[in-house]
PDB file of C-alpha atoms in Angstrom:
ATOM      1  CA  GLU A 209    -123.457-117.944  21.443  1.00 58.00           C
ATOM      2  CA  THR A 210    -127.364-117.792  21.733  1.00 72.00           C
ATOM      3  CA  GLY A 211    -130.097-117.291  19.398  1.00 92.00           C
ATOM      4  CA  VAL A 212    -129.442-115.695  16.025  1.00 95.00           C
ATOM      5  CA  THR A 213    -126.215-114.271  15.286  1.00 96.00           C
ATOM      6  CA  GLN A 214    -124.797-112.260  12.069  1.00 97.00           C
ATOM      7  CA  THR A 215    -121.494-111.300  11.044  1.00 97.00           C
ATOM      8  CA  PRO A 216    -120.296-108.709   9.692  1.00 97.00           C
ATOM      9  CA  ARG A 217    -122.670-106.347  11.829  1.00 96.00           C
ATOM     10  CA  HIS A 218    -121.781-103.503   9.177  1.00 96.00           C
ATOM     11  CA  LEU A 219    -120.368-103.710   5.649  1.00 95.00           C
ATOM     12  CA  VAL A 220    -119.198-101.185   3.138  1.00 95.00           C
ATOM     13  CA  MET A 221    -118.197-102.284  -0.416  1.00 92.00           C
ATOM     14  CA  GLY A 222    -117.845-100.919  -3.837  1.00 90.00           C
ATOM     15  CA  MET A 223    -120.016-102.036  -6.384  1.00 88.00           C
ATOM     16  CA  THR A 224    -117.470-104.382  -7.955  1.00 87.00           C
ATOM     17  CA  ASN A 225    -116.593-106.234  -4.934  1.00 88.00           C
ATOM     18  CA  LYS A 226    -117.753-109.501  -3.932  1.00 93.00           C
ATOM     19  CA  LYS A 227    -118.643-110.095  -0.342  1.00 95.00           C
ATOM     20  CA  SER A 228    -120.747-112.430   1.945  1.00 97.00           C
ATOM     21  CA  LEU A 229    -123.163-112.249   4.685  1.00 97.00           C
ATOM     22  CA  LYS A 230    -123.231-114.847   7.314  1.00 98.00           C
ATOM     23  CA  CYS A 231    -126.121-116.135   9.642  1.00 98.00           C
ATOM     24  CA  GLU A 232    -125.725-118.607  12.340  1.00 97.00           C
ATOM     25  CA  GLN A 233    -128.600-120.090  14.945  1.00 96.00           C
ATOM     26  CA  HIS A 234    -128.376-122.053  17.844  1.00 93.00           C
ATOM     27  CA  LEU A 235    -131.498-122.918  18.246  1.00 93.00           C
ATOM     28  CA  GLY A 236    -132.027-126.059  16.404  1.00 92.00           C
ATOM     29  CA  HIS A 237    -134.422-124.551  13.997  1.00 91.00           C
ATOM     30  CA  ASN A 238    -134.896-126.013  10.614  1.00 89.00           C
ATOM     31  CA  ALA A 239    -135.964-122.760   8.530  1.00 90.00           C
ATOM     32  CA  MET A 240    -133.870-119.781   7.913  1.00 93.00           C
ATOM     33  CA  TYR A 241    -134.985-116.856   6.342  1.00 93.00           C
ATOM     34  CA  TRP A 242    -133.046-113.623   4.856  1.00 95.00           C
ATOM     35  CA  TYR A 243    -135.119-110.298   4.934  1.00 95.00           C
ATOM     36  CA  LYS A 244    -133.832-106.923   3.535  1.00 95.00           C
ATOM     37  CA  GLN A 245    -135.336-103.719   5.036  1.00 93.00           C
ATOM     38  CA  SER A 246    -134.469-100.661   3.430  1.00 92.00           C
ATOM     39  CA  ALA A 247    -134.773 -96.837   4.456  1.00 86.00           C
ATOM     40  CA  LYS A 248    -138.419 -95.954   4.889  1.00 82.00           C
ATOM     41  CA  LYS A 249    -139.691 -99.294   3.793  1.00 88.00           C
ATOM     42  CA  PRO A 250    -141.057-102.751   5.384  1.00 91.00           C
ATOM     43  CA  LEU A 251    -139.105-105.717   6.034  1.00 92.00           C
ATOM     44  CA  GLU A 252    -139.095-107.394   2.776  1.00 92.00           C
ATOM     45  CA  LEU A 253    -138.770-111.256   2.689  1.00 91.00           C
ATOM     46  CA  MET A 254    -136.010-112.399   0.030  1.00 93.00           C
ATOM     47  CA  PHE A 255    -135.462-116.037   0.819  1.00 92.00           C
ATOM     48  CA  VAL A 256    -136.673-119.014   2.435  1.00 90.00           C
ATOM     49  CA  TYR A 257    -134.615-122.159   3.097  1.00 90.00           C
ATOM     50  CA  ASN A 258    -136.502-125.204   5.098  1.00 84.00           C
ATOM     51  CA  PHE A 259    -134.086-128.325   5.767  1.00 81.00           C
ATOM     52  CA  LYS A 260    -131.516-126.718   3.833  1.00 78.00           C
ATOM     53  CA  GLU A 261    -133.643-126.624   0.697  1.00 80.00           C
ATOM     54  CA  GLN A 262    -134.806-123.269  -0.961  1.00 80.00           C
ATOM     55  CA  THR A 263    -138.572-122.862  -0.715  1.00 78.00           C
ATOM     56  CA  GLU A 264    -138.908-119.506  -1.815  1.00 77.00           C
ATOM     57  CA  ASN A 265    -137.291-116.896  -3.905  1.00 76.00           C
ATOM     58  CA  ASN A 266    -138.991-113.373  -3.811  1.00 77.00           C
ATOM     59  CA  SER A 267    -137.984-112.064  -7.256  1.00 83.00           C
ATOM     60  CA  VAL A 268    -134.401-111.363  -5.709  1.00 91.00           C
ATOM     61  CA  PRO A 269    -132.052-110.073  -8.329  1.00 92.00           C
ATOM     62  CA  SER A 270    -129.078-112.668  -9.206  1.00 92.00           C
ATOM     63  CA  ARG A 271    -126.554-110.344  -7.696  1.00 94.00           C
ATOM     64  CA  PHE A 272    -127.543-111.900  -4.259  1.00 95.00           C
ATOM     65  CA  SER A 273    -126.821-115.521  -3.970  1.00 94.00           C
ATOM     66  CA  PRO A 274    -128.047-117.569  -0.892  1.00 94.00           C
ATOM     67  CA  GLU A 275    -126.116-120.499   0.511  1.00 95.00           C
ATOM     68  CA  CYS A 276    -127.433-122.801   2.870  1.00 94.00           C
ATOM     69  CA  PRO A 277    -124.889-125.524   3.977  1.00 93.00           C
ATOM     70  CA  ASN A 278    -126.682-127.022   7.067  1.00 91.00           C
ATOM     71  CA  SER A 279    -129.872-125.908   9.290  1.00 89.00           C
ATOM     72  CA  SER A 280    -127.625-123.867  11.348  1.00 94.00           C
ATOM     73  CA  HIS A 281    -125.773-121.600   9.053  1.00 96.00           C
ATOM     74  CA  LEU A 282    -127.016-119.217   6.396  1.00 96.00           C
ATOM     75  CA  PHE A 283    -125.189-116.945   3.670  1.00 97.00           C
ATOM     76  CA  LEU A 284    -125.840-114.409   1.342  1.00 97.00           C
ATOM     77  CA  HIS A 285    -123.365-113.959  -1.183  1.00 96.00           C
ATOM     78  CA  LEU A 286    -122.844-110.313  -2.872  1.00 95.00           C
ATOM     79  CA  HIS A 287    -121.692-109.565  -6.174  1.00 93.00           C
ATOM     80  CA  THR A 288    -121.708-106.378  -8.419  1.00 93.00           C
ATOM     81  CA  LEU A 289    -124.138-104.723  -6.139  1.00 93.00           C
ATOM     82  CA  GLN A 290    -125.995-101.272  -6.567  1.00 93.00           C
ATOM     83  CA  PRO A 291    -126.123 -98.257  -4.291  1.00 93.00           C
ATOM     84  CA  GLU A 292    -129.783 -99.027  -3.943  1.00 93.00           C
ATOM     85  CA  ASP A 293    -128.896-102.258  -2.299  1.00 95.00           C
ATOM     86  CA  SER A 294    -127.444-100.349   0.360  1.00 96.00           C
ATOM     87  CA  ALA A 295    -130.118-101.758   3.417  1.00 95.00           C
ATOM     88  CA  LEU A 296    -130.273-103.739   6.681  1.00 95.00           C
ATOM     89  CA  TYR A 297    -130.267-107.512   5.996  1.00 97.00           C
ATOM     90  CA  LEU A 298    -131.876-109.432   8.442  1.00 97.00           C
ATOM     91  CA  CYS A 299    -131.751-113.091   9.262  1.00 97.00           C
ATOM     92  CA  ALA A 300    -134.205-115.053  10.955  1.00 95.00           C
ATOM     93  CA  SER A 301    -135.115-118.376  11.957  1.00 93.00           C
ATOM     94  CA  SER A 302    -138.090-120.762  13.221  1.00 90.00           C
ATOM     95  CA  THR A 303    -139.110-124.298  14.179  1.00 86.00           C
ATOM     96  CA  GLY A 304    -140.976-125.055  10.870  1.00 76.00           C
ATOM     97  CA  THR A 305    -142.182-122.512   7.941  1.00 73.00           C
ATOM     98  CA  SER A 306    -145.744-122.009   9.659  1.00 72.00           C
ATOM     99  CA  VAL A 307    -146.159-119.213  11.088  1.00 66.00           C
ATOM    100  CA  PHE A 308    -149.137-120.202  13.337  1.00 66.00           C
ATOM    101  CA  TYR A 309    -147.653-120.447  16.571  1.00 62.00           C
ATOM    102  CA  ASN A 310    -144.173-120.309  15.264  1.00 69.00           C
ATOM    103  CA  GLU A 311    -142.633-117.271  15.365  1.00 84.00           C
ATOM    104  CA  GLN A 312    -139.398-116.261  13.697  1.00 89.00           C
ATOM    105  CA  PHE A 313    -136.292-115.369  15.664  1.00 92.00           C
ATOM    106  CA  PHE A 314    -134.407-112.693  14.057  1.00 95.00           C
ATOM    107  CA  GLY A 315    -130.678-111.672  14.288  1.00 96.00           C
ATOM    108  CA  PRO A 316    -129.608-108.260  14.774  1.00 95.00           C
ATOM    109  CA  GLY A 317    -128.838-107.604  11.031  1.00 96.00           C
ATOM    110  CA  THR A 318    -125.800-106.319   9.016  1.00 97.00           C
ATOM    111  CA  ARG A 319    -126.051-102.674   7.834  1.00 96.00           C
ATOM    112  CA  LEU A 320    -124.636-102.839   4.182  1.00 96.00           C
ATOM    113  CA  THR A 321    -123.709 -99.669   2.335  1.00 95.00           C
ATOM    114  CA  VAL A 322    -122.910 -99.877  -1.221  1.00 94.00           C
ATOM    115  CA  LEU A 323    -120.604 -97.300  -2.915  1.00 92.00           C
TER     116      LEU A 323
ATOM    117  CA  ASP B  47    -148.625-101.330  -2.678  1.00 73.00           C
ATOM    118  CA  GLN B  48    -148.437-102.009   0.565  1.00 83.00           C
ATOM    119  CA  GLN B  49    -150.921-104.571   2.170  1.00 92.00           C
ATOM    120  CA  VAL B  50    -150.015-103.789   5.795  1.00 95.00           C
ATOM    121  CA  LYS B  51    -150.006 -99.881   6.920  1.00 96.00           C
ATOM    122  CA  GLN B  52    -148.749 -98.441  10.042  1.00 96.00           C
ATOM    123  CA  ASN B  53    -149.999 -94.673   9.558  1.00 92.00           C
ATOM    124  CA  SER B  54    -148.505 -93.358  12.643  1.00 95.00           C
ATOM    125  CA  PRO B  55    -144.614 -93.301  12.077  1.00 94.00           C
ATOM    126  CA  SER B  56    -144.245 -92.156  16.069  1.00 96.00           C
ATOM    127  CA  LEU B  57    -145.996 -92.345  19.360  1.00 97.00           C
ATOM    128  CA  SER B  58    -145.109 -90.413  22.642  1.00 97.00           C
ATOM    129  CA  VAL B  59    -147.013 -92.087  25.863  1.00 98.00           C
ATOM    130  CA  GLN B  60    -146.650 -90.982  29.478  1.00 98.00           C
ATOM    131  CA  GLU B  61    -144.981 -93.693  31.768  1.00 97.00           C
ATOM    132  CA  GLY B  62    -147.965 -95.461  33.442  1.00 97.00           C
ATOM    133  CA  ARG B  63    -150.875 -94.605  30.461  1.00 97.00           C
ATOM    134  CA  ILE B  64    -151.939 -96.901  27.650  1.00 98.00           C
ATOM    135  CA  SER B  65    -150.117 -96.986  24.720  1.00 98.00           C
ATOM    136  CA  ILE B  66    -152.222 -97.740  21.146  1.00 98.00           C
ATOM    137  CA  LEU B  67    -150.401 -99.148  18.347  1.00 98.00           C
ATOM    138  CA  ASN B  68    -152.526 -99.300  15.270  1.00 98.00           C
ATOM    139  CA  CYS B  69    -152.133-101.391  12.217  1.00 98.00           C
ATOM    140  CA  ASP B  70    -154.364-101.830   8.811  1.00 97.00           C
ATOM    141  CA  TYR B  71    -154.211-104.240   6.058  1.00 97.00           C
ATOM    142  CA  THR B  72    -155.582-104.663   2.480  1.00 96.00           C
ATOM    143  CA  ASN B  73    -155.698-108.298   1.854  1.00 92.00           C
ATOM    144  CA  SER B  74    -158.277-110.095   2.861  1.00 91.00           C
ATOM    145  CA  MET B  75    -156.744-113.304   2.716  1.00 89.00           C
ATOM    146  CA  PHE B  76    -154.515-112.729   5.878  1.00 91.00           C
ATOM    147  CA  ASP B  77    -155.556-114.859   8.613  1.00 89.00           C
ATOM    148  CA  TYR B  78    -152.842-114.447  11.135  1.00 90.00           C
ATOM    149  CA  PHE B  79    -150.913-111.403  12.625  1.00 93.00           C
ATOM    150  CA  LEU B  80    -147.996-110.534  14.610  1.00 94.00           C
ATOM    151  CA  TRP B  81    -146.367-107.747  16.436  1.00 97.00           C
ATOM    152  CA  TYR B  82    -142.740-107.491  16.750  1.00 96.00           C
ATOM    153  CA  LYS B  83    -140.651-105.121  18.845  1.00 97.00           C
ATOM    154  CA  LYS B  84    -137.505-103.699  18.040  1.00 95.00           C
ATOM    155  CA  TYR B  85    -134.724-102.119  19.868  1.00 94.00           C
ATOM    156  CA  PRO B  86    -131.876-100.189  18.126  1.00 89.00           C
ATOM    157  CA  ALA B  87    -129.134-102.276  16.844  1.00 85.00           C
ATOM    158  CA  GLU B  88    -130.979-105.504  17.719  1.00 89.00           C
ATOM    159  CA  GLY B  89    -133.493-107.713  15.380  1.00 92.00           C
ATOM    160  CA  PRO B  90    -136.887-107.628  15.929  1.00 94.00           C
ATOM    161  CA  THR B  91    -138.426-110.003  18.764  1.00 94.00           C
ATOM    162  CA  PHE B  92    -141.877-111.441  18.556  1.00 93.00           C
ATOM    163  CA  LEU B  93    -144.103-109.980  21.374  1.00 96.00           C
ATOM    164  CA  ILE B  94    -147.763-111.076  20.504  1.00 95.00           C
ATOM    165  CA  SER B  95    -149.874-112.908  17.878  1.00 93.00           C
ATOM    166  CA  ILE B  96    -153.524-113.393  16.847  1.00 94.00           C
ATOM    167  CA  SER B  97    -155.479-115.725  14.619  1.00 91.00           C
ATOM    168  CA  SER B  98    -158.464-114.510  12.401  1.00 91.00           C
ATOM    169  CA  ILE B  99    -160.810-116.750  14.709  1.00 92.00           C
ATOM    170  CA  LYS B 100    -159.940-114.575  17.700  1.00 94.00           C
ATOM    171  CA  ASP B 101    -160.843-110.920  18.144  1.00 95.00           C
ATOM    172  CA  LYS B 102    -158.505-110.535  21.204  1.00 97.00           C
ATOM    173  CA  ASN B 103    -155.426-111.979  22.413  1.00 97.00           C
ATOM    174  CA  GLU B 104    -153.553-111.106  25.701  1.00 97.00           C
ATOM    175  CA  ASP B 105    -150.234-111.550  27.481  1.00 96.00           C
ATOM    176  CA  GLY B 106    -149.416-109.658  30.491  1.00 97.00           C
ATOM    177  CA  ARG B 107    -149.419-106.109  29.543  1.00 97.00           C
ATOM    178  CA  PHE B 108    -149.812-106.559  26.039  1.00 98.00           C
ATOM    179  CA  THR B 109    -153.405-107.009  24.380  1.00 98.00           C
ATOM    180  CA  VAL B 110    -153.961-107.304  20.504  1.00 98.00           C
ATOM    181  CA  PHE B 111    -157.279-106.453  19.012  1.00 98.00           C
ATOM    182  CA  LEU B 112    -158.650-107.706  16.045  1.00 97.00           C
ATOM    183  CA  ASN B 113    -161.276-106.252  13.722  1.00 97.00           C
ATOM    184  CA  LYS B 114    -161.963-107.988  10.476  1.00 95.00           C
ATOM    185  CA  SER B 115    -164.407-106.064   9.042  1.00 96.00           C
ATOM    186  CA  ALA B 116    -162.502-103.286   9.360  1.00 97.00           C
ATOM    187  CA  LYS B 117    -159.263-104.816   8.608  1.00 97.00           C
ATOM    188  CA  HIS B 118    -157.877-103.198  11.719  1.00 97.00           C
ATOM    189  CA  LEU B 119    -155.772-104.387  14.585  1.00 97.00           C
ATOM    190  CA  SER B 120    -154.420-103.039  17.528  1.00 98.00           C
ATOM    191  CA  LEU B 121    -151.534-103.402  20.211  1.00 98.00           C
ATOM    192  CA  HIS B 122    -152.435-101.691  23.356  1.00 98.00           C
ATOM    193  CA  ILE B 123    -149.845-101.787  26.406  1.00 98.00           C
ATOM    194  CA  VAL B 124    -150.958-101.175  29.833  1.00 97.00           C
ATOM    195  CA  PRO B 125    -149.298 -99.733  31.839  1.00 97.00           C
ATOM    196  CA  SER B 126    -146.683 -98.224  29.632  1.00 98.00           C
ATOM    197  CA  GLN B 127    -143.037 -98.650  30.813  1.00 97.00           C
ATOM    198  CA  PRO B 128    -139.901 -96.585  29.834  1.00 97.00           C
ATOM    199  CA  GLY B 129    -138.732-100.111  28.769  1.00 96.00           C
ATOM    200  CA  ASP B 130    -141.230-100.398  26.205  1.00 97.00           C
ATOM    201  CA  SER B 131    -139.913 -97.696  23.944  1.00 97.00           C
ATOM    202  CA  ALA B 132    -138.989 -99.425  20.676  1.00 97.00           C
ATOM    203  CA  VAL B 133    -140.374 -99.603  17.205  1.00 96.00           C
ATOM    204  CA  TYR B 134    -143.395-101.823  16.758  1.00 98.00           C
ATOM    205  CA  PHE B 135    -143.846-103.512  13.812  1.00 97.00           C
ATOM    206  CA  CYS B 136    -147.084-105.516  12.418  1.00 96.00           C
ATOM    207  CA  ALA B 137    -146.989-108.329  10.406  1.00 94.00           C
ATOM    208  CA  ALA B 138    -149.519-110.434   8.391  1.00 92.00           C
ATOM    209  CA  SER B 139    -149.642-113.743   6.952  1.00 88.00           C
ATOM    210  CA  ALA B 140    -152.063-115.600   4.585  1.00 83.00           C
ATOM    211  CA  GLY B 141    -151.572-118.794   6.305  1.00 68.00           C
ATOM    212  CA  ASP B 142    -152.337-122.096   4.460  1.00 57.00           C
ATOM    213  CA  SER B 143    -154.591-120.030   2.071  1.00 49.00           C
ATOM    214  CA  GLY B 144    -152.317-117.347   0.741  1.00 45.00           C
ATOM    215  CA  ALA B 145    -148.667-117.124  -0.444  1.00 43.00           C
ATOM    216  CA  GLY B 146    -147.485-119.774   1.890  1.00 50.00           C
ATOM    217  CA  SER B 147    -147.787-119.898   5.723  1.00 59.00           C
ATOM    218  CA  TYR B 148    -144.458-118.511   6.730  1.00 66.00           C
ATOM    219  CA  GLN B 149    -144.640-115.405   4.309  1.00 79.00           C
ATOM    220  CA  LEU B 150    -144.988-112.458   6.633  1.00 86.00           C
ATOM    221  CA  THR B 151    -145.780-109.030   4.996  1.00 90.00           C
ATOM    222  CA  PHE B 152    -144.396-106.305   7.571  1.00 93.00           C
ATOM    223  CA  GLY B 153    -145.684-102.500   8.223  1.00 95.00           C
ATOM    224  CA  LYS B 154    -142.907 -99.801   8.102  1.00 94.00           C
ATOM    225  CA  GLY B 155    -143.112 -99.964  12.030  1.00 95.00           C
ATOM    226  CA  THR B 156    -144.256 -97.216  14.642  1.00 97.00           C
ATOM    227  CA  LYS B 157    -141.532 -95.836  16.872  1.00 97.00           C
ATOM    228  CA  LEU B 158    -142.940 -95.673  20.596  1.00 98.00           C
ATOM    229  CA  SER B 159    -141.469 -93.514  23.577  1.00 98.00           C
ATOM    230  CA  VAL B 160    -142.304 -93.955  26.717  1.00 97.00           C
ATOM    231  CA  ILE B 161    -141.718 -90.668  28.713  1.00 96.00           C
ATOM    232  CA  PRO B 162    -140.987 -91.517  32.410  1.00 94.00           C
TER     233      PRO B 162
END
């Protein structure tokens, strides 16, 4: 596998379920990100990890819980979600956390539907 | 309140002609701008960027123009090819003077269709 991979690609869950999204990057990057893209809205940054440490939490509700066990893996644990949380969740990685000449590489996303 | 706006949800262009995608921003602290391209079922991929110290950056068929006074940037694709059909996202960052140099603020995207 190369680049940034995400599993599962599609997920349907009930509001009482607990599920996890997984992201893996094979690029040797140090920074990883979770983004959310809701219908007809721009991509919104959720969390940033740099060298496994969380450096940003963009006022994300606690029903979303990120985990970064190492620089190559990033998880997003989901519990008691709401239907409005249905969206495309994108993972990205970059060499460092400066955007200057240091673009972010995105995975294909997980399409989440909350019933 | 959207800080990065792409007012055209879609654009159709004939193959071989120029495609011009526009982006406006409101935050005067933004000093670095990027364009990403996204095909269906794939994540966005980086296309080209420009720093606020420049007004033009060119990479092959892709040129980005920045007009700081108008808070406007545009992406020109010449000549357009059917493989360029995708959604194009404009993104901006406030760099070291703003909320964090990794913080990208995205527009909603413009879907480009290049007709053979």
